[in-house]
Coordinates of C-alpha atoms and ligand atoms in Angstrom, one line a residue:
M1 CA -346.2 -105.4 70.2
P2 CA -349.0 -103.7 72.1
E3 CA -349.0 -102.5 75.6
P4 CA -350.8 -104.8 78.0
K5 CA -354.5 -104.0 78.7
E6 CA -356.7 -105.2 81.4
A7 CA -359.6 -106.4 79.3
M8 CA -359.0 -109.8 77.6
A9 CA -361.0 -110.3 74.5
H10 CA -361.4 -113.7 73.0
A11 CA -358.7 -115.1 70.8
V12 CA -359.3 -115.2 67.1
L13 CA -359.1 -118.9 66.2
K14 CA -358.1 -119.8 62.7
T15 CA -359.2 -122.6 60.4
K16 CA -356.7 -125.2 59.0
E17 CA -356.9 -123.4 55.7
E18 CA -356.0 -120.1 57.3
I19 CA -353.1 -121.6 59.1
H20 CA -351.9 -123.1 55.8
T21 CA -351.9 -119.7 54.2
M22 CA -350.1 -118.2 57.2
R23 CA -347.5 -120.9 56.9
E24 CA -346.9 -119.9 53.3
G25 CA -346.8 -116.2 54.2
G26 CA -344.5 -117.0 57.2
K27 CA -342.1 -118.8 55.0
R28 CA -341.9 -115.8 52.7
L29 CA -341.4 -113.5 55.7
F30 CA -338.6 -115.8 56.8
Y31 CA -336.9 -115.3 53.5
I32 CA -337.4 -111.6 53.6
L33 CA -335.7 -111.4 57.0
Q34 CA -332.9 -113.6 55.8
C35 CA -332.2 -111.2 52.9
L36 CA -332.2 -108.2 55.2
K37 CA -329.8 -110.0 57.6
E38 CA -327.5 -110.8 54.7
L39 CA -327.4 -107.1 53.7
V40 CA -326.3 -106.2 57.2
V41 CA -323.7 -109.0 57.2
H42 CA -322.4 -107.6 53.9
G43 CA -322.1 -104.1 55.4
E44 CA -325.4 -102.3 54.9
R45 CA -325.6 -99.7 57.7
S46 CA -328.5 -97.5 56.6
G47 CA -331.9 -98.0 58.2
A48 CA -333.6 -96.2 55.3
V49 CA -332.1 -98.6 52.8
L50 CA -333.2 -101.7 54.8
D51 CA -336.7 -100.2 55.0
E52 CA -336.8 -99.8 51.2
K53 CA -335.4 -103.3 50.7
A54 CA -338.0 -104.7 53.0
K55 CA -340.8 -103.1 50.9
E56 CA -339.3 -104.4 47.7
L57 CA -338.8 -107.9 49.1
A58 CA -342.5 -108.0 50.3
K59 CA -343.6 -107.2 46.7
K60 CA -341.2 -109.8 45.2
Y61 CA -342.8 -112.4 47.5
D62 CA -346.3 -111.4 46.4
G63 CA -347.3 -109.7 49.6
A64 CA -347.1 -106.4 51.4
P65 CA -345.6 -104.9 54.5
S66 CA -348.1 -104.8 57.4
F67 CA -346.7 -102.2 59.8
K68 CA -346.8 -99.1 57.5
G69 CA -349.7 -96.9 58.5
Y70 CA -350.7 -99.2 61.4
K71 CA -351.7 -96.7 64.1
G72 CA -349.8 -94.3 62.1
Y73 CA -346.5 -96.2 62.1
P74 CA -344.4 -94.3 59.4
A75 CA -342.2 -97.1 58.0
N76 CA -342.3 -100.6 56.6
L77 CA -339.7 -102.2 58.9
C78 CA -338.8 -101.6 62.6
V79 CA -335.0 -101.1 63.1
S80 CA -333.9 -100.8 66.7
V81 CA -330.3 -100.6 68.0
N82 CA -328.6 -101.2 71.3
D83 CA -330.7 -99.7 74.1
E84 CA -333.7 -99.3 71.7
V85 CA -335.9 -102.3 72.6
V86 CA -338.4 -102.2 69.7
H87 CA -340.3 -100.0 67.2
G88 CA -337.3 -98.0 66.1
V89 CA -338.2 -96.0 63.0
P90 CA -335.6 -96.8 60.3
H91 CA -335.6 -93.4 58.5
D92 CA -332.2 -91.7 58.8
K93 CA -331.0 -94.3 61.2
V94 CA -327.3 -94.9 60.9
I95 CA -326.2 -98.3 62.2
N96 CA -322.7 -98.3 63.6
E97 CA -320.2 -101.1 63.5
G98 CA -320.7 -103.2 66.7
D99 CA -324.3 -102.1 67.2
L100 CA -326.8 -104.7 68.4
L101 CA -329.4 -104.6 65.7
K102 CA -333.1 -105.6 65.8
L103 CA -335.1 -106.1 62.6
D104 CA -338.9 -106.6 62.9
F105 CA -341.2 -107.1 60.0
G106 CA -344.9 -107.9 59.4
F107 CA -346.1 -109.4 56.1
W108 CA -349.6 -109.6 54.5
Y109 CA -350.0 -112.6 52.3
N110 CA -353.3 -113.7 50.8
G111 CA -355.3 -111.6 53.3
L112 CA -353.5 -112.9 56.4
C113 CA -350.4 -111.5 58.2
T114 CA -347.5 -112.9 60.1
D115 CA -344.9 -111.2 62.2
S116 CA -341.3 -112.0 63.0
A117 CA -338.2 -110.3 64.4
V118 CA -334.5 -111.1 64.8
T119 CA -331.5 -109.6 66.6
L120 CA -328.0 -109.7 65.1
P121 CA -324.7 -107.8 65.5
A122 CA -323.7 -105.2 62.9
G123 CA -320.3 -106.6 62.4
R124 CA -318.5 -107.7 65.6
C125 CA -320.2 -106.7 68.9
L126 CA -319.6 -107.1 72.6
K127 CA -319.4 -110.6 74.0
R128 CA -322.2 -109.7 76.5
D129 CA -324.4 -108.7 73.6
M130 CA -323.8 -112.1 71.9
K131 CA -324.9 -113.8 75.1
L132 CA -328.0 -111.5 75.2
I133 CA -328.8 -112.5 71.6
A134 CA -328.4 -116.2 72.4
V135 CA -330.5 -116.1 75.6
T136 CA -333.3 -114.1 73.9
E137 CA -333.6 -116.6 71.0
K138 CA -333.6 -119.6 73.4
A139 CA -336.2 -117.8 75.5
L140 CA -338.4 -117.6 72.5
Y141 CA -338.1 -121.3 71.9
A142 CA -338.7 -122.0 75.6
G143 CA -342.0 -120.2 75.2
I144 CA -342.9 -121.9 72.0
N145 CA -342.3 -125.3 73.6
K146 CA -345.1 -124.5 76.1
A147 CA -347.6 -123.5 73.4
W148 CA -349.7 -126.7 73.6
E149 CA -353.4 -127.1 73.9
R150 CA -354.4 -127.5 77.5
N151 CA -351.5 -125.5 78.7
Q152 CA -352.2 -121.9 79.9
M153 CA -350.8 -118.5 78.9
G154 CA -348.8 -118.3 82.2
D155 CA -346.9 -121.5 81.2
I156 CA -345.4 -119.6 78.3
G157 CA -344.6 -116.5 80.3
Y158 CA -343.1 -118.5 83.1
A159 CA -340.9 -120.5 80.8
I160 CA -339.5 -117.3 79.2
Q161 CA -339.1 -115.3 82.4
S162 CA -337.5 -118.1 84.5
Y163 CA -335.0 -118.9 81.8
V164 CA -334.1 -115.3 81.1
E165 CA -333.7 -114.4 84.8
G166 CA -331.7 -117.5 85.4
E167 CA -329.2 -116.2 82.9
G168 CA -329.0 -112.8 84.7
F169 CA -331.1 -110.7 82.3
S170 CA -334.6 -109.2 82.6
V171 CA -337.8 -109.4 80.6
V172 CA -339.7 -106.3 79.5
R173 CA -343.2 -106.2 81.0
E174 CA -344.6 -103.1 79.4
L175 CA -345.0 -104.7 76.0
V176 CA -346.3 -108.2 75.2
G177 CA -346.7 -110.7 72.4
H178 CA -350.1 -111.0 70.7
G179 CA -352.5 -112.9 68.5
V180 CA -351.9 -112.3 64.8
G181 CA -353.4 -113.3 61.5
R182 CA -356.5 -111.5 60.4
D183 CA -355.1 -108.4 62.0
I184 CA -351.6 -107.2 63.1
H185 CA -352.5 -107.3 66.7
E186 CA -355.3 -109.6 67.9
P187 CA -356.1 -110.9 71.4
P188 CA -354.8 -112.6 73.4
Q189 CA -351.9 -110.8 74.9
I190 CA -348.8 -112.9 75.7
P191 CA -346.7 -111.5 78.6
N192 CA -343.1 -112.6 78.7
Y193 CA -343.5 -113.3 82.4
G194 CA -346.0 -115.2 84.5
S195 CA -346.8 -118.2 86.7
K196 CA -347.5 -121.8 85.7
K197 CA -351.2 -122.7 85.4
Q198 CA -352.3 -119.1 85.3
G199 CA -354.0 -117.2 82.5
I200 CA -356.2 -118.2 79.6
A201 CA -356.3 -121.7 78.3
L202 CA -354.4 -122.2 75.0
K203 CA -356.5 -123.6 72.2
K204 CA -356.0 -125.2 68.9
G205 CA -356.4 -122.7 66.1
M206 CA -354.7 -119.9 68.0
T207 CA -352.0 -118.1 65.9
L208 CA -349.7 -116.2 68.2
A209 CA -346.7 -113.9 67.9
L210 CA -344.4 -114.7 70.7
E211 CA -341.8 -112.1 71.2
P212 CA -339.6 -111.9 74.2
M213 CA -337.8 -108.6 74.7
V214 CA -334.8 -109.1 77.0
N215 CA -332.7 -106.5 78.7
S216 CA -329.2 -106.8 79.9
G217 CA -329.9 -104.5 82.8
G218 CA -333.2 -103.6 84.4
S219 CA -336.6 -104.4 82.8
K220 CA -338.0 -100.8 82.7
V221 CA -338.5 -99.1 79.3
F222 CA -339.9 -95.7 78.1
F223 CA -341.2 -94.3 74.8
E224 CA -339.1 -91.8 72.9
E225 CA -340.5 -88.5 71.8
D226 CA -341.1 -89.8 68.3
G227 CA -344.0 -91.8 70.0
W228 CA -342.6 -95.1 68.7
T229 CA -339.1 -96.0 69.7
V230 CA -339.1 -97.9 73.0
K231 CA -335.8 -97.7 75.0
T232 CA -334.4 -99.1 78.2
V233 CA -334.5 -96.7 81.1
D234 CA -331.0 -97.6 82.3
G235 CA -329.4 -97.5 78.9
G236 CA -328.7 -101.3 78.9
H237 CA -328.9 -103.1 75.7
S238 CA -331.9 -105.1 74.6
A239 CA -332.6 -108.1 72.3
H240 CA -335.8 -109.2 70.6
F241 CA -336.8 -112.4 68.8
E242 CA -340.3 -113.1 67.4
H243 CA -342.0 -115.9 65.6
T244 CA -345.6 -116.4 64.6
I245 CA -346.7 -119.8 65.6
A246 CA -350.0 -121.9 65.4
I247 CA -351.3 -124.1 68.1
T248 CA -352.4 -127.4 66.6
E249 CA -353.5 -130.8 67.9
G250 CA -350.0 -132.0 67.5
G251 CA -348.4 -129.0 69.3
P252 CA -347.0 -125.7 68.2
I253 CA -345.9 -125.1 64.6
I254 CA -343.6 -122.2 63.8
L255 CA -345.0 -120.4 60.8
T256 CA -342.3 -117.9 60.2
K257 CA -339.5 -120.2 59.2
E258 CA -338.2 -121.9 56.1
Ligands
MF3_1 N1 -343.6 -106.4 65.5 C1 -344.2 -105.3 66.2 C2 -345.2 -106.0 67.1 O1 -344.9 -107.1 67.4 C3 -344.7 -104.4 65.3 C4 -345.6 -103.4 65.6 S1 -345.0 -101.9 65.0 C5 -346.3 -101.2 64.3 O2 -346.2 -105.7 67.5 F1 -345.8 -100.3 63.6 F2 -346.9 -102.0 63.5 F3 -347.1 -100.7 65.2
CO2 CO1 -345.4 -108.6 67.1

């Protein structure tokens, strides 16, 4: 996810046909993430292996990984553990039993891309981490439920932030969700915080990657020396869920699911 910028360009609206293609790509991305999760459940603990599998699976599903080479990103998949929030580079990463693991993958399919992320425990993890996972996933759905035409961007951010803070956790503010489809990151930006009835109007044809990043402690994050890995300042654990959705006349449709 990009860092927030002041300037707000116009959203890239998609046709019904484009949304249909992204739905098909999103389904395939869902299966890819399911396979990667299965590998972890069955004991895979190497980031490099997961990265290679992600690449193979993208090919198997007739598409390609989208992150590799984007602004110089060196891998196919993002693998982040514990206090790493997002954009962890999988090479040489050893995942330990009990780690809180985030897998984030972007997928090109027929010229359009979708983006999705999940958090899961590597084996058994702390009870507090399990709560963090559950709250972050619910926060994503709280945001998606506000993605209706005639609502505003702040309605999404407010729904996410108020739910997360009510559960005693914090939302990351230095990174945001984004438009997605013809490019990996498109306008508009989607903060995981905000106020009701603020921000740009939501429109039919928007395809958006909503991605709450939720910290167990404080909300502050920093970038590691590798230029990619984002970590919590206080060392608290962080969870991340992401879906690509489309706003239609009949409400939000999740594209990155079965
Ligand atoms: N899923 C991340 C995002 O939402 C991926 C960006 S990593 C990059 O924006 F490598 F592509 F930059
Ligand atoms: Co994203």
